[in-house]
Amino acid sequence: GQSFRILVEELAELYSAAVQQRAPALALPAGQYGDYCAEEQAWLASDTYRRALGAWGQRLLDYDGDFKLFADRVGEVPRRFVGRQLRVDLDDALADRLRNAAQQAGVSLYAFMLTAFGVLCARQSGQRRFMVGSALANRIWPRFRRTVGMFVNMVPVPMCFENEQESFAQALAKVSESVDFALLHSAVPLPEIVKHMGWSQRLNGEAPFNVGFSFHDSLAARPRFAGLDVGIDEALSNGSSKFDLS
C-alpha cells in the first residue's frame, strides 16, 4: 500500500512537471531498494537475526505445522487459486465505534479487528487452535520510508480459543500480545521460520496457515495531476486468490 502511494504521488509530480514545463520537485529517497536487499542479506547472517529466529521458535513451540483452518475440508477440492473480491464499506459511525472500542481496550485497531476475525474463524470452523497469516509492512528502517519496493512479510499469528468461557477482552489481550511480538520480529522471513521449526517436509512448500488477514492502513493516495481529474481505486481484483479465505 505504501509503495503504491509513493509511486502514484511521484507519477503525478512527473506528469505535472512535464505539462507545466518545469523541473519535477522530487527528492531522492534516502535508500534505494537494492540497498535494502543488501542490508537484509547482511542482517540474515547476524546474531541479531539468529536471536529473532530463535524467538519465533519459542513462540511457535506448541504448534507442529498442522494447524490450518477448516482442516476437515483441506484437500477435498483441488486448488485453482481463482477468487473474487467482496468489498464491505463501513460507514463513518461504525468505524468510529470500532476505533473507540479499540482505544478503550488499549490496543490498536489492527489487533482489535484481527481478534474479531479470529473469533469468527473459530466459530465458523469449529476449531479452537489454529494459525492465521498476516502481512506486515516491515519498513523498520526510517531511511526506506520513501522507497518503492516489496518490504512486506507474512507472519504466522497463533490463535487459541480453547477456553469457551473466555471473554472477548481476554482473547483481545492474547492476540494483541501476539501482534506486538510479530511486529517486533517482522523482518524474519516466513520460509526461514518454517525451516527452523522443521515443518518444510510436511508443508511441502506451503505456508503453515491457509487463511490470511489483510489490514491496509497506509495513507490514502491523493495525487494531483495538472489539468486532470483523477480518481484512485486500490482495490481492483485480478481474479486470483492466495488463500482459501482472506
GROMACS .gro file of C-alpha atoms in nm:
model
  246
    1GLY     CA    1   0.000   0.000   0.000
    2GLN     CA    2   0.277   0.246   0.087
    3SER     CA    3   0.478   0.171  -0.227
    4PHE     CA    4   0.164   0.223  -0.435
    5ARG     CA    5   0.103   0.563  -0.274
    6ILE     CA    6   0.464   0.675  -0.327
    7LEU     CA    7   0.457   0.556  -0.690
    8VAL     CA    8   0.133   0.740  -0.774
    9GLU     CA    9   0.243   1.061  -0.600
   10GLU     CA   10   0.572   1.064  -0.790
   11LEU     CA   11   0.399   0.982  -1.119
   12ALA     CA   12   0.162   1.278  -1.061
   13GLU     CA   13   0.454   1.512  -0.993
   14LEU     CA   14   0.647   1.393  -1.303
   15TYR     CA   15   0.337   1.429  -1.522
   16SER     CA   16   0.254   1.774  -1.383
   17ALA     CA   17   0.614   1.893  -1.427
   18ALA     CA   18   0.612   1.779  -1.791
   19VAL     CA   19   0.279   1.954  -1.861
   20GLN     CA   20   0.390   2.275  -1.687
   21GLN     CA   21   0.738   2.260  -1.844
   22ARG     CA   22   0.928   2.274  -1.515
   23ALA     CA   23   1.172   2.056  -1.326
   24PRO     CA   24   0.999   1.791  -1.109
   25ALA     CA   25   1.015   1.858  -0.736
   26LEU     CA   26   1.119   1.509  -0.629
   27ALA     CA   27   1.370   1.434  -0.357
   28LEU     CA   28   1.586   1.126  -0.397
   29PRO     CA   29   1.491   0.853  -0.148
   30ALA     CA   30   1.734   0.813   0.142
   31GLY     CA   31   1.783   0.449   0.045
   32GLN     CA   32   1.733   0.251  -0.276
   33TYR     CA   33   1.564  -0.090  -0.274
   34GLY     CA   34   1.892  -0.253  -0.373
   35ASP     CA   35   2.045  -0.106  -0.057
   36TYR     CA   36   1.766  -0.262   0.147
   37CYS     CA   37   1.826  -0.605  -0.013
   38ALA     CA   38   2.199  -0.585   0.058
   39GLU     CA   39   2.140  -0.480   0.420
   40GLU     CA   40   1.886  -0.759   0.467
   41GLN     CA   41   2.137  -1.015   0.339
   42ALA     CA   42   2.391  -0.889   0.592
   43TRP     CA   43   2.130  -0.896   0.870
   44LEU     CA   44   2.041  -1.259   0.788
   45ALA     CA   45   2.398  -1.353   0.878
   46SER     CA   46   2.396  -1.164   1.210
   47ASP     CA   47   2.349  -1.275   1.570
   48THR     CA   48   2.052  -1.037   1.594
   49TYR     CA   49   1.875  -1.234   1.322
   50ARG     CA   50   1.956  -1.567   1.487
   51ARG     CA   51   1.808  -1.443   1.815
   52ALA     CA   52   1.493  -1.323   1.635
   53LEU     CA   53   1.457  -1.659   1.459
   54GLY     CA   54   1.502  -1.840   1.790
   55ALA     CA   55   1.234  -1.622   1.946
   56TRP     CA   56   0.991  -1.735   1.673
   57GLY     CA   57   1.085  -2.094   1.752
   58GLN     CA   58   0.990  -2.047   2.116
   59ARG     CA   59   0.670  -1.866   2.022
   60LEU     CA   60   0.550  -2.149   1.796
   61LEU     CA   61   0.682  -2.438   2.005
   62ASP     CA   62   0.333  -2.578   2.070
   63TYR     CA   63   0.240  -2.569   1.703
   64ASP     CA   64   0.361  -2.851   1.481
   65GLY     CA   65   0.278  -2.701   1.141
   66ASP     CA   66  -0.058  -2.876   1.118
   67PHE     CA   67  -0.288  -2.604   1.248
   68LYS     CA   68  -0.459  -2.488   0.932
   69LEU     CA   69  -0.816  -2.363   0.948
   70PHE     CA   70  -1.103  -2.577   0.815
   71ALA     CA   71  -0.873  -2.880   0.845
   72ASP     CA   72  -1.161  -3.116   0.769
   73ARG     CA   73  -1.201  -2.955   0.426
   74VAL     CA   74  -0.835  -2.930   0.326
   75GLY     CA   75  -0.757  -3.143   0.022
   76GLU     CA   76  -1.118  -3.208  -0.076
   77VAL     CA   77  -1.114  -2.967  -0.370
   78PRO     CA   78  -0.808  -2.908  -0.588
   79ARG     CA   79  -0.685  -2.551  -0.555
   80ARG     CA   80  -0.728  -2.333  -0.861
   81PHE     CA   81  -0.631  -2.003  -0.695
   82VAL     CA   82  -0.935  -1.841  -0.852
   83GLY     CA   83  -1.111  -1.594  -0.629
   84ARG     CA   84  -1.322  -1.285  -0.620
   85GLN     CA   85  -1.330  -0.974  -0.413
   86LEU     CA   86  -1.612  -0.881  -0.179
   87ARG     CA   87  -1.588  -0.523  -0.053
   88VAL     CA   88  -1.778  -0.416   0.256
   89ASP     CA   89  -1.759  -0.044   0.329
   90LEU     CA   90  -1.806   0.054   0.693
   91ASP     CA   91  -1.999   0.375   0.750
   92ASP     CA   92  -1.832   0.652   0.948
   93ALA     CA   93  -2.038   0.590   1.262
   94LEU     CA   94  -1.943   0.221   1.280
   95ALA     CA   95  -1.578   0.296   1.201
   96ASP     CA   96  -1.571   0.548   1.486
   97ARG     CA   97  -1.725   0.294   1.724
   98LEU     CA   98  -1.459   0.039   1.631
   99ARG     CA   99  -1.177   0.289   1.684
  100ASN     CA  100  -1.322   0.395   2.019
  101ALA     CA  101  -1.364   0.032   2.132
  102ALA     CA  102  -1.002  -0.045   2.040
  103GLN     CA  103  -0.881   0.270   2.216
  104GLN     CA  104  -1.077   0.189   2.532
  105ALA     CA  105  -0.927  -0.162   2.530
  106GLY     CA  106  -0.579  -0.013   2.494
  107VAL     CA  107  -0.499  -0.193   2.167
  108SER     CA  108  -0.451  -0.096   1.804
  109LEU     CA  109  -0.741  -0.110   1.560
  110TYR     CA  110  -0.541  -0.376   1.371
  111ALA     CA  111  -0.522  -0.601   1.679
  112PHE     CA  112  -0.891  -0.541   1.753
  113MET     CA  113  -1.004  -0.640   1.402
  114LEU     CA  114  -0.764  -0.938   1.390
  115THR     CA  115  -0.912  -1.070   1.716
  116ALA     CA  116  -1.266  -1.032   1.582
  117PHE     CA  117  -1.159  -1.214   1.264
  118GLY     CA  118  -1.002  -1.492   1.471
  119VAL     CA  119  -1.316  -1.538   1.682
  120LEU     CA  120  -1.527  -1.551   1.364
  121CYS     CA  121  -1.295  -1.814   1.210
  122ALA     CA  122  -1.310  -2.023   1.528
  123ARG     CA  123  -1.690  -2.022   1.526
  124GLN     CA  124  -1.720  -2.098   1.154
  125SER     CA  125  -1.458  -2.376   1.153
  126GLY     CA  126  -1.529  -2.532   1.493
  127GLN     CA  127  -1.154  -2.521   1.564
  128ARG     CA  128  -1.014  -2.367   1.879
  129ARG     CA  129  -0.645  -2.366   1.790
  130PHE     CA  130  -0.506  -2.253   1.455
  131MET     CA  131  -0.278  -2.007   1.283
  132VAL     CA  132  -0.365  -1.705   1.069
  133GLY     CA  133  -0.119  -1.534   0.838
  134SER     CA  134  -0.097  -1.157   0.836
  135ALA     CA  135   0.102  -0.923   0.615
  136LEU     CA  136   0.310  -0.657   0.792
  137ALA     CA  137   0.455  -0.353   0.617
  138ASN     CA  138   0.801  -0.431   0.760
  139ARG     CA  139   0.952  -0.087   0.690
  140ILE     CA  140   1.151  -0.092   1.009
  141TRP     CA  141   1.438   0.131   0.886
  142PRO     CA  142   1.344   0.502   0.855
  143ARG     CA  143   1.567   0.565   0.553
  144PHE     CA  144   1.346   0.335   0.340
  145ARG     CA  145   1.014   0.505   0.425
  146ARG     CA  146   1.001   0.674   0.081
  147THR     CA  147   1.144   0.379  -0.117
  148VAL     CA  148   0.931   0.182  -0.362
  149GLY     CA  149   0.976  -0.191  -0.317
  150MET     CA  150   0.845  -0.516  -0.173
  151PHE     CA  151   0.911  -0.486   0.200
  152VAL     CA  152   0.603  -0.670   0.325
  153ASN     CA  153   0.640  -1.001   0.507
  154MET     CA  154   0.377  -1.258   0.604
  155VAL     CA  155   0.394  -1.368   0.965
  156PRO     CA  156   0.215  -1.655   1.144
  157VAL     CA  157  -0.017  -1.542   1.424
  158PRO     CA  158  -0.119  -1.827   1.657
  159MET     CA  159  -0.482  -1.823   1.770
  160CYS     CA  160  -0.603  -2.013   2.075
  161PHE     CA  161  -0.965  -2.003   2.192
  162GLU     CA  162  -0.971  -2.330   2.385
  163ASN     CA  163  -1.137  -2.174   2.691
  164GLU     CA  164  -1.502  -2.138   2.590
  165GLN     CA  165  -1.567  -1.913   2.893
  166GLU     CA  166  -1.305  -1.666   2.776
  167SER     CA  167  -1.435  -1.313   2.719
  168PHE     CA  168  -1.360  -1.109   2.410
  169ALA     CA  169  -1.143  -0.879   2.623
  170GLN     CA  170  -0.931  -1.178   2.732
  171ALA     CA  171  -0.898  -1.301   2.373
  172LEU     CA  172  -0.810  -0.948   2.268
  173ALA     CA  173  -0.528  -0.928   2.522
  174LYS     CA  174  -0.373  -1.255   2.395
  175VAL     CA  175  -0.396  -1.164   2.027
  176SER     CA  176  -0.266  -0.813   2.091
  177GLU     CA  177   0.039  -0.960   2.267
  178SER     CA  178   0.097  -1.188   1.966
  179VAL     CA  179   0.071  -0.885   1.737
  180ASP     CA  180   0.329  -0.695   1.945
  181PHE     CA  181   0.566  -0.992   1.916
  182ALA     CA  182   0.510  -1.022   1.539
  183LEU     CA  183   0.576  -0.651   1.484
  184LEU     CA  184   0.897  -0.672   1.685
  185HIS     CA  185   1.018  -0.973   1.481
  186SER     CA  186   0.852  -0.893   1.147
  187ALA     CA  187   1.175  -0.894   0.946
  188VAL     CA  188   1.232  -1.271   0.983
  189PRO     CA  189   1.127  -1.431   0.650
  190LEU     CA  190   0.841  -1.679   0.679
  191PRO     CA  191   1.026  -1.956   0.485
  192GLU     CA  192   1.310  -1.934   0.739
  193ILE     CA  193   1.064  -1.978   1.026
  194VAL     CA  194   0.918  -2.286   0.852
  195LYS     CA  195   1.265  -2.438   0.809
  196HIS     CA  196   1.365  -2.356   1.166
  197MET     CA  197   1.054  -2.530   1.301
  198GLY     CA  198   1.122  -2.842   1.090
  199TRP     CA  199   0.793  -2.808   0.902
  200SER     CA  200   0.933  -2.797   0.547
  201GLN     CA  201   0.875  -3.161   0.452
  202ARG     CA  202   0.525  -3.176   0.597
  203LEU     CA  203   0.411  -2.848   0.443
  204ASN     CA  204   0.573  -2.928   0.105
  205GLY     CA  205   0.627  -2.564   0.010
  206GLU     CA  206   0.305  -2.429   0.155
  207ALA     CA  207   0.264  -2.184   0.442
  208PRO     CA  208   0.170  -2.308   0.791
  209PHE     CA  209  -0.165  -2.133   0.751
  210ASN     CA  210  -0.428  -2.128   0.477
  211VAL     CA  211  -0.612  -1.815   0.589
  212GLY     CA  212  -0.475  -1.464   0.565
  213PHE     CA  213  -0.582  -1.146   0.742
  214SER     CA  214  -0.508  -0.831   0.544
  215PHE     CA  215  -0.538  -0.489   0.705
  216HIS     CA  216  -0.430  -0.193   0.490
  217ASP     CA  217  -0.375   0.124   0.686
  218SER     CA  218  -0.138   0.315   0.457
  219LEU     CA  219  -0.221   0.677   0.384
  220ALA     CA  220  -0.467   0.733   0.102
  221ALA     CA  221  -0.320   0.824  -0.236
  222ARG     CA  222  -0.435   1.176  -0.325
  223PRO     CA  223  -0.219   1.273  -0.622
  224ARG     CA  224  -0.269   1.593  -0.821
  225PHE     CA  225  -0.218   1.557  -1.195
  226ALA     CA  226  -0.204   1.901  -1.357
  227GLY     CA  227  -0.516   1.957  -1.570
  228LEU     CA  228  -0.666   1.615  -1.494
  229ASP     CA  229  -0.941   1.493  -1.267
  230VAL     CA  230  -0.804   1.163  -1.132
  231GLY     CA  231  -0.966   0.901  -0.911
  232ILE     CA  232  -0.770   0.624  -0.739
  233ASP     CA  233  -0.903   0.274  -0.666
  234GLU     CA  234  -0.657   0.049  -0.480
  235ALA     CA  235  -0.893  -0.248  -0.454
  236LEU     CA  236  -0.916  -0.388  -0.806
  237SER     CA  237  -0.932  -0.766  -0.805
  238ASN     CA  238  -0.722  -0.964  -1.054
  239GLY     CA  239  -0.932  -1.276  -1.000
  240SER     CA  240  -0.664  -1.470  -0.813
  241SER     CA  241  -0.651  -1.584  -0.451
  242LYS     CA  242  -0.353  -1.676  -0.234
  243PHE     CA  243  -0.555  -1.826   0.048
  244ASP     CA  244  -0.870  -2.030   0.091
  245LEU     CA  245  -1.015  -1.739   0.284
  246SER     CA  246  -0.875  -1.389   0.311
   0.00000   0.00000   0.00000
